[in-house]
mmCIF file of C-alpha atoms in Angstrom:
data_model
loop_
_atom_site.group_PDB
_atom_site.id
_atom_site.type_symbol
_atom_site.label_atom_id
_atom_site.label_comp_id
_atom_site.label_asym_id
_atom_site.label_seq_id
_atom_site.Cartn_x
_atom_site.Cartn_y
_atom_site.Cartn_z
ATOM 1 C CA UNK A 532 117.649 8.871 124.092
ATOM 2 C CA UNK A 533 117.769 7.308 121.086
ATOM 3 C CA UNK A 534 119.171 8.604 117.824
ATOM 4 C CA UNK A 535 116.051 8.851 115.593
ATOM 5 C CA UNK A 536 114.561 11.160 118.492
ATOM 6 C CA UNK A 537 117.340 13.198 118.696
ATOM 7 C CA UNK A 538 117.341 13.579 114.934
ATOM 8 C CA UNK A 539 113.411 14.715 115.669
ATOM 9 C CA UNK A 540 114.739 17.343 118.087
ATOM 10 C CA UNK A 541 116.794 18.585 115.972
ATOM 11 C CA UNK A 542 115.052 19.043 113.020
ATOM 12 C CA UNK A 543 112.265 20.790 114.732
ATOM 13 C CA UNK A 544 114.567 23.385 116.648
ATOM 14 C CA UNK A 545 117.961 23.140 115.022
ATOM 15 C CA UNK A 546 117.026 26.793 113.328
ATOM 16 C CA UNK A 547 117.043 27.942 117.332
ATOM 17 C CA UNK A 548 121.127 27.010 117.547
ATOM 18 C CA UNK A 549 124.205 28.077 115.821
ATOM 19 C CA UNK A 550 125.084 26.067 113.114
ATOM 20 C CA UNK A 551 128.355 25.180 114.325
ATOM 21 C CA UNK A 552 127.137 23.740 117.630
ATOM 22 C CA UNK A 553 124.614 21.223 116.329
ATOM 23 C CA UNK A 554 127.273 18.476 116.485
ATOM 24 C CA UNK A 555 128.594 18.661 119.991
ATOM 25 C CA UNK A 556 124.449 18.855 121.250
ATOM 26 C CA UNK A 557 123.726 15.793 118.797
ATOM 27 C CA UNK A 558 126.226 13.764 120.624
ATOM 28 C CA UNK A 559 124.986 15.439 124.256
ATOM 29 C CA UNK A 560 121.285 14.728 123.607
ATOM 30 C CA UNK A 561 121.977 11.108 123.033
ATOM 31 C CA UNK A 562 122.888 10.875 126.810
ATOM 32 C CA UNK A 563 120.010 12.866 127.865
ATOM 33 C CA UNK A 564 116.066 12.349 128.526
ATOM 34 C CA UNK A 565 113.889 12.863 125.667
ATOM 35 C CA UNK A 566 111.195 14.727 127.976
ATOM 36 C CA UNK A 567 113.665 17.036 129.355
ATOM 37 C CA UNK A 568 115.783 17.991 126.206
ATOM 38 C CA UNK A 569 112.523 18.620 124.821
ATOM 39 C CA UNK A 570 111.561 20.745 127.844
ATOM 40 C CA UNK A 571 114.791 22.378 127.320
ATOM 41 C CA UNK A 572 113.967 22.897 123.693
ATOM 42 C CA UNK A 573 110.769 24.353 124.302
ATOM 43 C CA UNK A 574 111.702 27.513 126.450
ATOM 44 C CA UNK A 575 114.267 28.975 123.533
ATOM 45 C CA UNK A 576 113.818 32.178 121.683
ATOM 46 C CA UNK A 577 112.882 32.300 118.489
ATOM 47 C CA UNK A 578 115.859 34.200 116.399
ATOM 48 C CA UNK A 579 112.776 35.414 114.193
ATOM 49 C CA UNK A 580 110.721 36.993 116.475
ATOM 50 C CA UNK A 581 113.463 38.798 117.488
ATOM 51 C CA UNK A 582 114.191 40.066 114.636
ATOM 52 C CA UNK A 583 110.657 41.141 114.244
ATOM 53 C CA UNK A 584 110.872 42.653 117.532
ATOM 54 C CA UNK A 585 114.455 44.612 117.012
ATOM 55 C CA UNK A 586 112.599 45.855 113.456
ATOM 56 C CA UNK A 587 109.688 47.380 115.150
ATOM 57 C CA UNK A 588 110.795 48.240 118.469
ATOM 58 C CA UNK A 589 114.574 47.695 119.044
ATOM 59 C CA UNK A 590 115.264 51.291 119.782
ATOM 60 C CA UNK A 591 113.655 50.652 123.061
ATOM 61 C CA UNK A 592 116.006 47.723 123.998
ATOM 62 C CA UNK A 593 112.832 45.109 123.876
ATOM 63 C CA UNK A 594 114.392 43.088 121.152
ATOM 64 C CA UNK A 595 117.701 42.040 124.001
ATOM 65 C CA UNK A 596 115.325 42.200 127.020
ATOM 66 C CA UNK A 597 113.433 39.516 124.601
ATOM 67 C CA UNK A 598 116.422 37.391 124.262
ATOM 68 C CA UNK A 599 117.276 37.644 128.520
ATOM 69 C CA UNK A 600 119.961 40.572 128.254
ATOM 70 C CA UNK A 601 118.254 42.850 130.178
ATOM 71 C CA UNK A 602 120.861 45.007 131.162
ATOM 72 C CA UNK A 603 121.646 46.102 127.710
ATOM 73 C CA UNK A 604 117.993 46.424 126.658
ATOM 74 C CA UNK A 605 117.706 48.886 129.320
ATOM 75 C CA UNK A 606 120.772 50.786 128.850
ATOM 76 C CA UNK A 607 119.684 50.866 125.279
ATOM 77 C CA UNK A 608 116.130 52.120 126.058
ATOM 78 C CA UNK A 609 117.805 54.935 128.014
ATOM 79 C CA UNK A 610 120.184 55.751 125.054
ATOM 80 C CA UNK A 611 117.061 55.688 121.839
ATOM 81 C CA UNK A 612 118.809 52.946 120.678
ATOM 82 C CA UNK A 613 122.482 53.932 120.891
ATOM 83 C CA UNK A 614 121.115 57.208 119.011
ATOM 84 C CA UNK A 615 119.763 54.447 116.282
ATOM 85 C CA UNK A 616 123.141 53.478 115.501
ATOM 86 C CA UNK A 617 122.832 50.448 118.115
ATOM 87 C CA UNK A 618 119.421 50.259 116.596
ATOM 88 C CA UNK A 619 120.486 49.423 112.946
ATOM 89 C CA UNK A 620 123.902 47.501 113.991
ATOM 90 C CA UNK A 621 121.224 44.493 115.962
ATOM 91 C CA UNK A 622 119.203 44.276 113.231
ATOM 92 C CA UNK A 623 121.641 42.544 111.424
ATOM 93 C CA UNK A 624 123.491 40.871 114.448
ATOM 94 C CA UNK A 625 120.077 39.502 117.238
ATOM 95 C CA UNK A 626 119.273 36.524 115.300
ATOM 96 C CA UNK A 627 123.578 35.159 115.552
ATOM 97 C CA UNK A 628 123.226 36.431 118.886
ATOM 98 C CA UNK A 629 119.806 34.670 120.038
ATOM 99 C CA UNK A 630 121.083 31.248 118.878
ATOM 100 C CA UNK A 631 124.253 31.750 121.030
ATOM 101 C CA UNK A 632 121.814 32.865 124.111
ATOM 102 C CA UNK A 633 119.630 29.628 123.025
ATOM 103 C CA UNK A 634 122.718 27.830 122.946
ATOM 104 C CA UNK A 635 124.585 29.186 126.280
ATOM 105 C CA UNK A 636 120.945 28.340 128.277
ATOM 106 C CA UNK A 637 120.657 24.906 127.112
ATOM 107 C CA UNK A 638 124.342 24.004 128.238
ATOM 108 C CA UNK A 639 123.912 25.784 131.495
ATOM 109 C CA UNK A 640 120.278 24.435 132.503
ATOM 110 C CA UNK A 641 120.678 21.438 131.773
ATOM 111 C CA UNK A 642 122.706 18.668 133.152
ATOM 112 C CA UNK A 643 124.093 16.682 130.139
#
């Protein structure tokens, strides 16, 4: 791929990554195919909707089953939200931990 397309990529879902990481997948996506990182690209979460989502309806676990951690949106639909305490702690913690579930997807799905 070239380098002005993976600058494109970037730009558009860069805010869909930690920070940290956009170096090491810069210098992956030049070795991929522009139709699948962008396919790749496409299917992440957005860290503001779940926000959003852990706002209005994280004491039923939807904001984590949003994000693919199913087990723990479960056990905290069972538990009110960690009697809200769980609740309030992922308000301020699902959008770090969306990126790193964006992030941990794209390097196991696809083949760099």
């Amino acid at each position: 791929m070239e380098a002005n397309q993976v600058d494109q990529l970037l730009m558009i879902y860069g805010n869909k990554l930690p920070a940290s990481s956009l170096p090491v997948v810069r210098e992956r996506l030049l070795n991929m195919d522009y139709n699948v990182a962008n396919m790749a690209f496409g299917q992440m979460k957005d860290p503001t909707i779940s926000l959003i989502l852990s706002i209005l309806v994280g004491g039923y676990g939807v904001d984590r089953i949003y994000i693919g951690d199913v087990g723990l949106g479960v056990l905290k639909l069972l538990t009110c939200g960690g009697c809200s305490i769980w609740w309030l702690i992922d308000m301020f913690l699902i959008m770090d931990r969306t990126r790193e579930k964006n992030l941990e997807e794209l390097v196991g799905n696809v083949v760099f």
